[in-house]
Structures are given as C-alpha cells and as structure tokens.
mmCIF file of C-alpha atoms in Angstrom:
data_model
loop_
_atom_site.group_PDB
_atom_site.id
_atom_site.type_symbol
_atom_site.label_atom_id
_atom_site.label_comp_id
_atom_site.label_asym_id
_atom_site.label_seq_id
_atom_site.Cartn_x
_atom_site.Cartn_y
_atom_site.Cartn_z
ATOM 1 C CA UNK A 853 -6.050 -2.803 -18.356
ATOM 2 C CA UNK A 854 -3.827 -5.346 -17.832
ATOM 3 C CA UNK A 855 -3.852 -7.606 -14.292
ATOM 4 C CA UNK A 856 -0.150 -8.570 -13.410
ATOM 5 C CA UNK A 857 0.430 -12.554 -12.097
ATOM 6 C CA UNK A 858 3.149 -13.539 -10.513
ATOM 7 C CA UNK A 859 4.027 -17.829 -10.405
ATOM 8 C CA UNK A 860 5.960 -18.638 -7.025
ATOM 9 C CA UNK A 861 7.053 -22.657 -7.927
ATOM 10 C CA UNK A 862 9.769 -24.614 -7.387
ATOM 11 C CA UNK A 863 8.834 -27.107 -10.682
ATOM 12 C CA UNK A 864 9.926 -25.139 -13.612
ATOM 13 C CA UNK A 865 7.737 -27.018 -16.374
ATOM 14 C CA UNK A 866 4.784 -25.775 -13.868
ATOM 15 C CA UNK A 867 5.472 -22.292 -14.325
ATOM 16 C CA UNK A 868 6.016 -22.661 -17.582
ATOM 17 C CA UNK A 869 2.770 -24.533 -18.000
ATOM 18 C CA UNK A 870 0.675 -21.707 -16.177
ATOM 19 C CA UNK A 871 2.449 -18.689 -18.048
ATOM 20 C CA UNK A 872 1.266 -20.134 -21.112
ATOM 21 C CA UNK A 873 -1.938 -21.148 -20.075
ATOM 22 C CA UNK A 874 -3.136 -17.740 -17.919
ATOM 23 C CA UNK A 875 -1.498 -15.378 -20.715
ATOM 24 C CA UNK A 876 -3.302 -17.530 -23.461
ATOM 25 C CA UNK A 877 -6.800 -17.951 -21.819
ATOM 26 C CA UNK A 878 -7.267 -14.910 -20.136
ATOM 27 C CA UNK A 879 -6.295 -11.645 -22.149
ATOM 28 C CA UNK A 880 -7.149 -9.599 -19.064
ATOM 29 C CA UNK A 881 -3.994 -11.039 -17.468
ATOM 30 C CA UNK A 882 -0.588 -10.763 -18.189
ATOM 31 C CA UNK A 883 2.337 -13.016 -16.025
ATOM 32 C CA UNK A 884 5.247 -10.494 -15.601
ATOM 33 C CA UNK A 885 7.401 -12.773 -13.483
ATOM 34 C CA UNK A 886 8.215 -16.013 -12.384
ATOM 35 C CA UNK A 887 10.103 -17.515 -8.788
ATOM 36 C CA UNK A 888 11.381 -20.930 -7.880
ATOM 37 C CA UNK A 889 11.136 -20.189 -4.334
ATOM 38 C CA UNK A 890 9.917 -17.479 -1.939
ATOM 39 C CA UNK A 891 12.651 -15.531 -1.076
ATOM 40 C CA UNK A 892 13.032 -14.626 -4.927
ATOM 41 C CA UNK A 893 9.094 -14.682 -4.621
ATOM 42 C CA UNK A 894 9.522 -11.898 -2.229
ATOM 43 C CA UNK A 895 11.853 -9.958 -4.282
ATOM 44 C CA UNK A 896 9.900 -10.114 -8.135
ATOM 45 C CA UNK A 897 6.996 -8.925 -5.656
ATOM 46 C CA UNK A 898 8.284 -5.954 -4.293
ATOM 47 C CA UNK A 899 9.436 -5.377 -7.984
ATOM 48 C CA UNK A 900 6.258 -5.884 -9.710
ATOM 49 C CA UNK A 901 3.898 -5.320 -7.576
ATOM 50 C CA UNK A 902 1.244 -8.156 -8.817
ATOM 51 C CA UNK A 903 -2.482 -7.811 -8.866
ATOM 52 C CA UNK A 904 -2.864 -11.463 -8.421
ATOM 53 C CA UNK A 905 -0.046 -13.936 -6.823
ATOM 54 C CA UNK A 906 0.246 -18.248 -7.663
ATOM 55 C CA UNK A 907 2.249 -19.788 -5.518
ATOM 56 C CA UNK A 908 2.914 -23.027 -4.134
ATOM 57 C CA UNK A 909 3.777 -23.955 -0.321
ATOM 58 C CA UNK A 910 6.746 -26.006 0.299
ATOM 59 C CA UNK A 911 9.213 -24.249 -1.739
ATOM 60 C CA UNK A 912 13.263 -24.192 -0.879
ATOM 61 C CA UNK A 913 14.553 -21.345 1.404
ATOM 62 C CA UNK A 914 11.103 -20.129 1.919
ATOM 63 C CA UNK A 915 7.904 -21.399 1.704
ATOM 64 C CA UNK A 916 4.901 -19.763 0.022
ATOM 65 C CA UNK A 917 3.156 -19.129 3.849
ATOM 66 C CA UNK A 918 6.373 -17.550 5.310
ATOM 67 C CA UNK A 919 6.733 -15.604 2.110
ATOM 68 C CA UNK A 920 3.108 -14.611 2.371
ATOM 69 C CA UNK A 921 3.701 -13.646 5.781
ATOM 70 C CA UNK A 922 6.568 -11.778 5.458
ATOM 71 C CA UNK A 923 5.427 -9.341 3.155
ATOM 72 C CA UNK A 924 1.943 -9.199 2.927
ATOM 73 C CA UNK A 925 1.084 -8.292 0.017
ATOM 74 C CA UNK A 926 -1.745 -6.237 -1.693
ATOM 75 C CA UNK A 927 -2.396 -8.889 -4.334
ATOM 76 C CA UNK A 928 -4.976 -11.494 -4.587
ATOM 77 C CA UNK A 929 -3.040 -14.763 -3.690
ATOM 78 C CA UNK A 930 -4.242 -18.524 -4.922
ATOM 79 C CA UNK A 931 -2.357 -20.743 -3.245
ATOM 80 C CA UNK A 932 -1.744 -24.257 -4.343
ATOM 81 C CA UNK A 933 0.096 -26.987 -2.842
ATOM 82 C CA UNK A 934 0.577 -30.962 -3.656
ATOM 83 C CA UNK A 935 -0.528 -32.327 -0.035
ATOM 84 C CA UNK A 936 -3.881 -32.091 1.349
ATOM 85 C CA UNK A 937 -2.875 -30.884 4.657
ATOM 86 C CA UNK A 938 -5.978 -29.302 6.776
ATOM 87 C CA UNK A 939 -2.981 -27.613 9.115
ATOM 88 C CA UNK A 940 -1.556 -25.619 6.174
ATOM 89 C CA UNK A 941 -4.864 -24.732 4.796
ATOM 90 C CA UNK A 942 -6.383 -23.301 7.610
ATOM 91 C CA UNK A 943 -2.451 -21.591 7.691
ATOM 92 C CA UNK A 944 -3.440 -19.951 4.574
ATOM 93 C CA UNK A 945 -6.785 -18.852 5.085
ATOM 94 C CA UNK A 946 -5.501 -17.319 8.223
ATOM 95 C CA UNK A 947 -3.189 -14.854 5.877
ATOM 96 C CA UNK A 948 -6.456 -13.836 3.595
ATOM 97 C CA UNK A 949 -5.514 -15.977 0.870
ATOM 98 C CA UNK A 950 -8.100 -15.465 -1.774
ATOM 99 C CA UNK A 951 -8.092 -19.435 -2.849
ATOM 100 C CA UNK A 952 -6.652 -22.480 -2.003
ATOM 101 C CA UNK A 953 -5.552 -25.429 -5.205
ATOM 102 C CA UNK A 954 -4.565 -28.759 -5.011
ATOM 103 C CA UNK A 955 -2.015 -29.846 -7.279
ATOM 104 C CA UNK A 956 -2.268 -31.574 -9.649
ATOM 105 C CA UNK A 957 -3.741 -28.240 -11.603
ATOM 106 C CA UNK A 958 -7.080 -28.512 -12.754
ATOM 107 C CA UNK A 959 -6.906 -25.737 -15.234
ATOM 108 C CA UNK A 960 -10.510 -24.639 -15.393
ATOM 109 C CA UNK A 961 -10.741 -24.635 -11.847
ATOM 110 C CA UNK A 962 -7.279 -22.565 -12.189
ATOM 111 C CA UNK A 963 -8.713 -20.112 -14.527
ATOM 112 C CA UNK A 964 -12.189 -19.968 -12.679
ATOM 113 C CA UNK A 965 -9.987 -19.129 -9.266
ATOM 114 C CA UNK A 966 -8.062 -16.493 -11.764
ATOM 115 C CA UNK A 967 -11.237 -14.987 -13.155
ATOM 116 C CA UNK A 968 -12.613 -14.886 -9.599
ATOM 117 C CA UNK A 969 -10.110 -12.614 -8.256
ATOM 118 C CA UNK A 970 -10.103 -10.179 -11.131
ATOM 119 C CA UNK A 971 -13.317 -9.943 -10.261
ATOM 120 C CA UNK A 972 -13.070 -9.039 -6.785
ATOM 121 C CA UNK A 973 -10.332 -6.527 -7.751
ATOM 122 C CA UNK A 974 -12.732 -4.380 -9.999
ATOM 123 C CA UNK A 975 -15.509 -4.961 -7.260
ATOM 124 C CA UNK A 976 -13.148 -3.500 -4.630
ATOM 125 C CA UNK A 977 -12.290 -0.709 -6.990
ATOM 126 C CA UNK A 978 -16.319 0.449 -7.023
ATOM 127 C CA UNK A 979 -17.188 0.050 -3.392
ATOM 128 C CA UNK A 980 -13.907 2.390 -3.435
ATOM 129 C CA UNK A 981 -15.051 5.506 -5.864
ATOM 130 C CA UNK A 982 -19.050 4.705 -4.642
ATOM 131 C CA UNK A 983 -18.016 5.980 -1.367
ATOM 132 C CA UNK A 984 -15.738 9.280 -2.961
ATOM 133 C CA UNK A 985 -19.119 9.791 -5.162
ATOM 134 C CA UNK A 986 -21.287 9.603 -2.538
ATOM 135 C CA UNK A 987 -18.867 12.195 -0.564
ATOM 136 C CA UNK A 988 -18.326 14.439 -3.143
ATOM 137 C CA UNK A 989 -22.396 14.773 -3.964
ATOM 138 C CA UNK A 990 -22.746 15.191 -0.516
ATOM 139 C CA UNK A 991 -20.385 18.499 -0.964
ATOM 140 C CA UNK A 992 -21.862 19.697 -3.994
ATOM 141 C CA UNK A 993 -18.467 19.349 -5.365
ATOM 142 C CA UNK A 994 -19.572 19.235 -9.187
ATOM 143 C CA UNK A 995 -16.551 17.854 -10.704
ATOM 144 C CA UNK A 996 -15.850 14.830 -8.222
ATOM 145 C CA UNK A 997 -19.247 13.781 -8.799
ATOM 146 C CA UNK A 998 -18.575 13.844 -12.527
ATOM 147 C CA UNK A 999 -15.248 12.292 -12.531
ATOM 148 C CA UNK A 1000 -16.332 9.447 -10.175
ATOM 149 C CA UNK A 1001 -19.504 8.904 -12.166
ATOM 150 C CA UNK A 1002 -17.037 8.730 -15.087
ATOM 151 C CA UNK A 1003 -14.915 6.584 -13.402
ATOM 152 C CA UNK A 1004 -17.800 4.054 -11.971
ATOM 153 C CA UNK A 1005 -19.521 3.346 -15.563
ATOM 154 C CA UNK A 1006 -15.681 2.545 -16.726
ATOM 155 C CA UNK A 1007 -15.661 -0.133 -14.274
ATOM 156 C CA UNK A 1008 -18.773 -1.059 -14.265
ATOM 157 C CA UNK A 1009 -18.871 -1.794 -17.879
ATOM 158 C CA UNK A 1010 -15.693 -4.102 -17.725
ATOM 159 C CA UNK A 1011 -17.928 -6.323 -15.065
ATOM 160 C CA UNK A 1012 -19.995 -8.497 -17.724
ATOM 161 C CA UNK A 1013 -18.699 -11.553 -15.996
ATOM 162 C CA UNK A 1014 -19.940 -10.550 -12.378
ATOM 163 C CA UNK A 1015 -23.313 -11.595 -10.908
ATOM 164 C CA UNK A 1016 -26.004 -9.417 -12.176
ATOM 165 C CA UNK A 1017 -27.269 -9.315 -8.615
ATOM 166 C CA UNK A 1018 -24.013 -7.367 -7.737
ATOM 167 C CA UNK A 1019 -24.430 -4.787 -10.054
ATOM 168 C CA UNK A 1020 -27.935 -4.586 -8.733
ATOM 169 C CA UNK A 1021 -26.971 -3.829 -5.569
ATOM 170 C CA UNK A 1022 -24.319 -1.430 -6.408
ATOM 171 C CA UNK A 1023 -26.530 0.790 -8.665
ATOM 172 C CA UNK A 1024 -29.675 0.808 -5.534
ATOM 173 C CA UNK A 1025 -26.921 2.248 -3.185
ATOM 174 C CA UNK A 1026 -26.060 4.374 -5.700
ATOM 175 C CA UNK A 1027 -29.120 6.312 -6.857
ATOM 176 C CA UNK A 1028 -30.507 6.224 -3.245
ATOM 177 C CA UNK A 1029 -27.673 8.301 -2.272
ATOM 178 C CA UNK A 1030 -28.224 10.598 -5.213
ATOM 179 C CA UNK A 1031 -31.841 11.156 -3.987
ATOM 180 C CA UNK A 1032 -30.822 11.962 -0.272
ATOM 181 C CA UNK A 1033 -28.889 14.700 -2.012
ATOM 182 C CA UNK A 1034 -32.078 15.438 -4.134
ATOM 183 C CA UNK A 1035 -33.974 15.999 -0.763
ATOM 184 C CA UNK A 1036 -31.330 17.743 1.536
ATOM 185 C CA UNK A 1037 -29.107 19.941 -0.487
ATOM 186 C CA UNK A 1038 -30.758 20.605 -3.759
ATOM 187 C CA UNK A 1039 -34.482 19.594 -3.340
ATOM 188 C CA UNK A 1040 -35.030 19.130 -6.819
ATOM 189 C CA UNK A 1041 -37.616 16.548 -8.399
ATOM 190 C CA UNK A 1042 -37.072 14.175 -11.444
ATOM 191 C CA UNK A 1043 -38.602 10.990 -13.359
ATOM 192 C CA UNK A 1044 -36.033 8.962 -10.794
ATOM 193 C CA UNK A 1045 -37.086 10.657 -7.385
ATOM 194 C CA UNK A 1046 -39.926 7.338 -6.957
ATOM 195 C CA UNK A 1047 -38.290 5.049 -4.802
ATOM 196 C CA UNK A 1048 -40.516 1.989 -5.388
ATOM 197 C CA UNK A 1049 -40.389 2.793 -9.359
ATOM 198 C CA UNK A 1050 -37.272 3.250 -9.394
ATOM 199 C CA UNK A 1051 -36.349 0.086 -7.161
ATOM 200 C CA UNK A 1052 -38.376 -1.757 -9.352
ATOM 201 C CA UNK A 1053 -37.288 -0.693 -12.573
ATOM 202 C CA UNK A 1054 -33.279 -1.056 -10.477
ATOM 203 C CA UNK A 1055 -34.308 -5.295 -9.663
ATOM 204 C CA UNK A 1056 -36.368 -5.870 -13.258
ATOM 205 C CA UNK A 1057 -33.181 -4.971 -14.991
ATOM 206 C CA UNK A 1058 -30.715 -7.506 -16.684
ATOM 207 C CA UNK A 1059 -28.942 -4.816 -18.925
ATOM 208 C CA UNK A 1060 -25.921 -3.213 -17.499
ATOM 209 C CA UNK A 1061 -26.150 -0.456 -20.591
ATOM 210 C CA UNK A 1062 -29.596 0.092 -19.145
ATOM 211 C CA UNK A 1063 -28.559 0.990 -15.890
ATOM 212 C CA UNK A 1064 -25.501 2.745 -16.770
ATOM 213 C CA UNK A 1065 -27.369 5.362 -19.129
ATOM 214 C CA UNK A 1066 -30.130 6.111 -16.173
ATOM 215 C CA UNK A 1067 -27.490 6.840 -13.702
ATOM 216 C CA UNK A 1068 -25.480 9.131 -16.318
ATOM 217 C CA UNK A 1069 -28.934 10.668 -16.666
ATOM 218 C CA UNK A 1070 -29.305 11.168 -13.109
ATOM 219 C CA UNK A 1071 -26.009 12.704 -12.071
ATOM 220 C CA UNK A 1072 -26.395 15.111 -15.507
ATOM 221 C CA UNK A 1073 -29.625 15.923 -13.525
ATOM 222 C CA UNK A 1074 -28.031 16.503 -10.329
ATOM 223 C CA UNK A 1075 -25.060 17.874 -11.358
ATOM 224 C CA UNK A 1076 -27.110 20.734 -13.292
ATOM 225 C CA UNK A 1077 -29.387 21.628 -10.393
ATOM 226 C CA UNK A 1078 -26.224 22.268 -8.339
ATOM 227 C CA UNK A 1079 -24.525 24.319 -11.023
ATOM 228 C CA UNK A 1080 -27.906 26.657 -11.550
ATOM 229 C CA UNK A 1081 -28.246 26.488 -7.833
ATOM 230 C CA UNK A 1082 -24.874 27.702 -7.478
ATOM 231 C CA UNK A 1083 -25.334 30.417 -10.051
ATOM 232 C CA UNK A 1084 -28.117 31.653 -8.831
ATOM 233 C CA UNK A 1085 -26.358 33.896 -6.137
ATOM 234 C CA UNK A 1086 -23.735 34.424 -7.725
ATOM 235 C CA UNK A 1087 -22.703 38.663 -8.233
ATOM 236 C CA UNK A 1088 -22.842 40.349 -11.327
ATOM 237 C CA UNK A 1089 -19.185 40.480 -11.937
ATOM 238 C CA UNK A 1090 -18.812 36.739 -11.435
ATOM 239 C CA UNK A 1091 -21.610 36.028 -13.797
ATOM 240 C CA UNK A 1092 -20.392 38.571 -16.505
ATOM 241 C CA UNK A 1093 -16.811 36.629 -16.084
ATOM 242 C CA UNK A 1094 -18.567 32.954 -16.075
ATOM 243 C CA UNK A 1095 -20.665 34.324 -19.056
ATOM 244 C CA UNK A 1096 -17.321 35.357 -20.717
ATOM 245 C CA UNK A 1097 -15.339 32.346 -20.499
ATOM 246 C CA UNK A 1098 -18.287 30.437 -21.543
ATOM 247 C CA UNK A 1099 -18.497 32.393 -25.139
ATOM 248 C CA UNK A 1100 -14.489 32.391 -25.307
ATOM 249 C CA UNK A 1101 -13.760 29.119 -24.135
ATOM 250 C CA UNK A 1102 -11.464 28.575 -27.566
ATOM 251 C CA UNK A 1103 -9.521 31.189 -26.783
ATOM 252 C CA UNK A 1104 -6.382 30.964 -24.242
ATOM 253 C CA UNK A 1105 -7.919 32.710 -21.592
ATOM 254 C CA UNK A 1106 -6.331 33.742 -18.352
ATOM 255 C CA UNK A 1107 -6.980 34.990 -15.350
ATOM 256 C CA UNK A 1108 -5.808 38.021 -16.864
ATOM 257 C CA UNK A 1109 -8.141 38.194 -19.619
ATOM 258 C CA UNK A 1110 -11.394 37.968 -17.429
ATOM 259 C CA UNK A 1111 -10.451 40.316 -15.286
ATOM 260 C CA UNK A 1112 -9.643 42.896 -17.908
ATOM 261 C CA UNK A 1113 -13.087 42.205 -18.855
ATOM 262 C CA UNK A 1114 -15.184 42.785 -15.728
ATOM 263 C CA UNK A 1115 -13.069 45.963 -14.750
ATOM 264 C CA UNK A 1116 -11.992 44.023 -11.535
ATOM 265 C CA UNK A 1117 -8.338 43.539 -10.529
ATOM 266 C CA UNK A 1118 -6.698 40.408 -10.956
ATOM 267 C CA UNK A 1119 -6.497 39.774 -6.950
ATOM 268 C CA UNK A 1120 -10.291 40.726 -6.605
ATOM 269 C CA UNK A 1121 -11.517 38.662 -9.575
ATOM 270 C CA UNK A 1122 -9.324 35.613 -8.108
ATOM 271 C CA UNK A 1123 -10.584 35.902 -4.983
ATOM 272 C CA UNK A 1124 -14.328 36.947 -6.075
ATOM 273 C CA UNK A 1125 -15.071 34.007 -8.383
ATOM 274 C CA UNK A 1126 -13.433 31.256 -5.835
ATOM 275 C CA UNK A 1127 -16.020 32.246 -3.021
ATOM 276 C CA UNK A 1128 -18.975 32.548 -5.000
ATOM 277 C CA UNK A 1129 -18.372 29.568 -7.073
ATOM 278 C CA UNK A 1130 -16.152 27.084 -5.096
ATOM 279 C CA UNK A 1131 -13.449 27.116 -8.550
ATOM 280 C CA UNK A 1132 -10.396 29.367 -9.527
ATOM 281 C CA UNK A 1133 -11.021 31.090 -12.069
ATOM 282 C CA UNK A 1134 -8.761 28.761 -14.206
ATOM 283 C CA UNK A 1135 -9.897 25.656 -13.004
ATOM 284 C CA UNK A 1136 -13.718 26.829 -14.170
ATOM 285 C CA UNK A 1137 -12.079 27.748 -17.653
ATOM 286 C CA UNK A 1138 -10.475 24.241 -17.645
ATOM 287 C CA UNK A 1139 -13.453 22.455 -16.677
ATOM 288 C CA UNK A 1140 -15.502 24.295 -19.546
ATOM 289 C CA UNK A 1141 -12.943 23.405 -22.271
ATOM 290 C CA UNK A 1142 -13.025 20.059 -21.251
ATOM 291 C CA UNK A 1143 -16.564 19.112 -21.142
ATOM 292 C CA UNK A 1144 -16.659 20.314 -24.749
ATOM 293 C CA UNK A 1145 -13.375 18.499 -25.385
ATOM 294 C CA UNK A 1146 -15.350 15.810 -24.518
ATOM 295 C CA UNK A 1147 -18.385 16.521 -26.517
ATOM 296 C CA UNK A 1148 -15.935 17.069 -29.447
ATOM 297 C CA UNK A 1149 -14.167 13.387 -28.936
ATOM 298 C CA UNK A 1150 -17.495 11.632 -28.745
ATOM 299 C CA UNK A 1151 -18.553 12.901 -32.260
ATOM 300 C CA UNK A 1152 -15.794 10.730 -33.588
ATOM 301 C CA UNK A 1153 -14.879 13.217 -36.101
ATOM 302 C CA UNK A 1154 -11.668 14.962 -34.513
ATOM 303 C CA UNK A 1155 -8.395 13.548 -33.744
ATOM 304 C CA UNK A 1156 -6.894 14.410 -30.149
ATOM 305 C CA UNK A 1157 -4.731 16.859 -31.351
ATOM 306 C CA UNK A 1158 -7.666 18.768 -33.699
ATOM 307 C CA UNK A 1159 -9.558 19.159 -30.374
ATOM 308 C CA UNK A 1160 -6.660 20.423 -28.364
ATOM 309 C CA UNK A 1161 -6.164 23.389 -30.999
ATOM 310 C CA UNK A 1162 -9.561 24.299 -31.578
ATOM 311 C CA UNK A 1163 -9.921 24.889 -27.665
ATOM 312 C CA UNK A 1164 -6.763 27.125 -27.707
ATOM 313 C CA UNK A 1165 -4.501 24.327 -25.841
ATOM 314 C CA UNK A 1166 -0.720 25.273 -26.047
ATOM 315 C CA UNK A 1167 -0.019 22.015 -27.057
ATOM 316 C CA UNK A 1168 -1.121 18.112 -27.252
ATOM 317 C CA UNK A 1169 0.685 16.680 -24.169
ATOM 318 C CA UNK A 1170 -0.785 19.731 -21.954
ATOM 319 C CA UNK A 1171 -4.145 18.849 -23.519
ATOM 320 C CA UNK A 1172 -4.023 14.783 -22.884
ATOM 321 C CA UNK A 1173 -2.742 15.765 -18.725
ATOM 322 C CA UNK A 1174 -5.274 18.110 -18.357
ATOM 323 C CA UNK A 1175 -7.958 16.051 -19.829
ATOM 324 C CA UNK A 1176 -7.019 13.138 -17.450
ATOM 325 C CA UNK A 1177 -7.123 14.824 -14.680
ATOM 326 C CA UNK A 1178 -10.826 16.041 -15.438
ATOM 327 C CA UNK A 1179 -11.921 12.534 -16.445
ATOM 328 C CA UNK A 1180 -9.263 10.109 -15.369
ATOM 329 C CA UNK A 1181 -8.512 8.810 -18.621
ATOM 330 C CA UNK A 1182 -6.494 10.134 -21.346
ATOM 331 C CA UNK A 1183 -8.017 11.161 -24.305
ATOM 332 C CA UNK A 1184 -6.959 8.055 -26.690
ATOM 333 C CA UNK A 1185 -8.606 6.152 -23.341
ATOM 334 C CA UNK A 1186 -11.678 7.836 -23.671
ATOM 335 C CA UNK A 1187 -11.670 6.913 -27.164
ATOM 336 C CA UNK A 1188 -10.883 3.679 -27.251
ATOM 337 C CA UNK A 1189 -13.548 2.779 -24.426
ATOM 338 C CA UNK A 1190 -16.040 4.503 -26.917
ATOM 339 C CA UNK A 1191 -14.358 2.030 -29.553
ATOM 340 C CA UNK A 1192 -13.325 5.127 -31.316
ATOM 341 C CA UNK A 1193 -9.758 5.346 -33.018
ATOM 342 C CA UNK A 1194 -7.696 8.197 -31.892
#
C-alpha cells in the first residue's frame, strides 16, 4: 500500500525538494500533488484525499491554519513554518496537527515526522478491526472473526518499525478477549487458556512472527469450537446438505442442487439451513470453496485462475470478488503478502 502526501508551499524549489526526497526515501509513500497556496491546497485535497498533508503557514490567499480549518481533513498533517511563533503553534496544535517543523527542513527530522505518522495510520487501522474482532467473536459470527484475524496479522506484519511494546499491548487485549469468549460462549479449554503463561510468554516475546502464528492458532481454535458447537444441533437435513456441499464443493452448486438432494423444497431448505446455521445456503458453499481456495493458493503451486476452475467458479473476475470479500484481499494480494507470484 501506498500512503498519499500532499506539499502545501508557496517556494516551489521546496516542493520540489520534498517530492524528491519523501518519494526517494520512503517507498511506503508516494506525493500525488503539490499547492503553492491553500486555497489550491484545499482543492488537490478534496481531490486526492491524502493520508498525510505538508504544508507550510503563511501562504498567499490562504494560509496553511485557515486551510486546515476550513476543511478538516482526515489526513495526518505536519506543519512547518519559517518563524518560531508560540501563537501559531499552539494555533496548530489546537487543529490536531500531528507535528509541527521549523524551516529550514531538517530532512531526517522530516522523514522521522513522515515515518511517525504512517505509523499512527496503521496503528489506528488495528485499534479499528480489534474492536470489529472482538464484536464479531462475541457473536459467534465465524467468518468476521476470520476475516478480521486475516485482516489484523496483514497489518500487523507491515508494523516492524513500531515499538515492540505496542504490539505487546495489542496482542494481550487481543487474546484476553478471545478467552472471555472461551469462558462465556463456548467454554472450551486450550494450551492458551493460562492467563499468567500466556501473559508471560505475550511480554517475553520480541518476535512479531511469534505472536502472529499463536494468535492464528488461537482463533483456528476458537473458530472450530464454534463451528462443531454450531453443528452439533443442527437437524438431519441440514447436516446431510452441509455434508453434501462439503464433498461437492468443486462442483457449481446451488441452492437448487442441495435441495434436490435432501428431498426438501427450495424455500424450506433456504429457510432451514439459515436458522440452524446463521449462513444461506450459498454463502456456506462460498465460504467452503474459499477456505480451500485458500489452502490451494498457499501451496504455491496453482495460478489464480487454476484455483478458480478447479472449484467450479464461472469465471476469474467472479473468483478474485468473491475471494476478497471472504478475506479482504484479492487473490494476487494474498499472494504477494505470502511472497508468492501469481
């Protein structure tokens, strides 16, 4: 991923100077605009919609505070400015301005300010999904917790750069809230159920790969004490049609098809399977194919489009929306961030 900068300046060999630098130094970052004053600040804003905003303050037309002010926007914002004056800068801290520069540019305090705030960005992002994981374990909803987990060792793995004691933090809150769902909804026991061991083992840790392969461990745990929990009252009809789908999951099955095959009508099978599992009928075929799509991609030995045919996927494009949907990535995504080519 790719963090978009914006320079606000009204010194052209500046922004010049800071395009080159940011876009040569730090290949997370990419500047996709430039402004000599605010009020065309305000409009290659609202165009681009930065992560991260450099601007100075006394700028023709409008300055980088009023600009600021005016739109607000959701971006980190460095502000720097060639007079040391203690009325502006308490101006700008006012209006959440991430940091504050004095010109002339020192560069690594520049990039250090830049790295800073991509930083916080990705942080924000996994207090974000922690709290959807932690609501979707809390409704047994199987999938969320697997797409969020999904989505949490992504970011978490692009956070080498961030205080260990962060990730530290993150991970306690993390598998404590997985064992409150041990307790209350499944009541289930495993190797990570000791909270002392595992707080231990949690603050002993500097490997992020370490922590990121117990936690995948855990919600696999979790995730298949729910399912058998689930199954376990389910009807005979519904477990003859979960049973099918998961022998003839590379066909193109349809509601249709199931139904034909536990003697039920479509409306009954529809409405069967959905309150005894919590799924459609094609969302649980979906969610079947893809979890072995998945197990298919991480072999390395199948190209996107092999693994869409062999699990009876009209076509690529179908297969690649799907697939995002169930894991938030595409599949050449998921790939790459296994450092497999697609």
């Amino acid at each position: 991923m790719k963090y978009k900068v914006i320079i606000i300046d009204d010194e052209l060999p500046i922004r010049k100077s800071l395009t080159q630098i940011i876009n040569k130094r730090i290949p997370e970052c990419s500047v996709v605009a430039d402004a000599e004053n605010g009020k065309d600040g305000i409009s290659k804003i609202c165009e681009f919609n930065p992560d991260i905003i450099i601007t100075d303050i006394f700028m023709p037309q409008i300055d980088g505070l009023d600009m600021i002010r005016e739109i607000r926007p959701n971006a980190k914002i460095i502000v720097i400015t060639g007079f040391r004056d203690f009325g502006k800068a308490q101006q700008a801290v006012n209006l959440n301005v991430f940091d504050l520069l004095v010109k002339p540019i020192n560069h690594a305090k520049l990039l250090d300010s830049i790295t800073n705030a991509i930083n916080s960005i990705k942080t924000e992002k996994l207090i974000s999904l922690r709290i959807l994981f932690t609501a979707a374990m809390g409704d047994c909803d199987i999938s969320g917790i697997e797409n969020y987990a999904a989505l949490i060792t992504r970011e978490i793995n692009q956070l080498n750069s961030v205080d260990i004691v962060f990730i530290r933090e993150y991970f306690t809150k993390l598998f404590f809230a997985m064992q409150e769902t041990r307790s209350t909804v499944i009541n289930t026991n495993d190797e990570y159920t000791d909270n002392e061991s595992l707080k231990a083992m949690i603050e002993q840790s500097s490997d992020i790969g370490e922590l990121t392969d117990v936690f995948s461990e855990c919600v696999n745990n979790i995730t298949n004490s729910m399912q058998q929990q689930q199954l376990s009252n389910i009807s005979k009809h519904i477990q003859m049609a979960i049973d099918y789908i998961n022998e003839n999951y590379k066909k193109k099955l349809s509601l249709e098809d199931v139904s034909f095959h536990i003697n039920l009508s479509v409306v009954h099978t529809s409405r069967l399977f959905k309150k005894e599992t919590g799924k459609t009928v094609l969302d649980y075929i979906n969610e079947v194919k893809l979890t072995k799509a998945k197990q298919m991609l991480d072999t390395g030995k199948y190209k996107v489009y092999e693994v869409a045919d062999e699990l009876g996927f009209s076509n690529s494009h179908y297969f690649s929306t799907l697939f995002k949907k169930f894991t938030g990535l595409t599949p050449s995504e998921y790939l790459q961030n296994k450092h497999i080519t697609p």
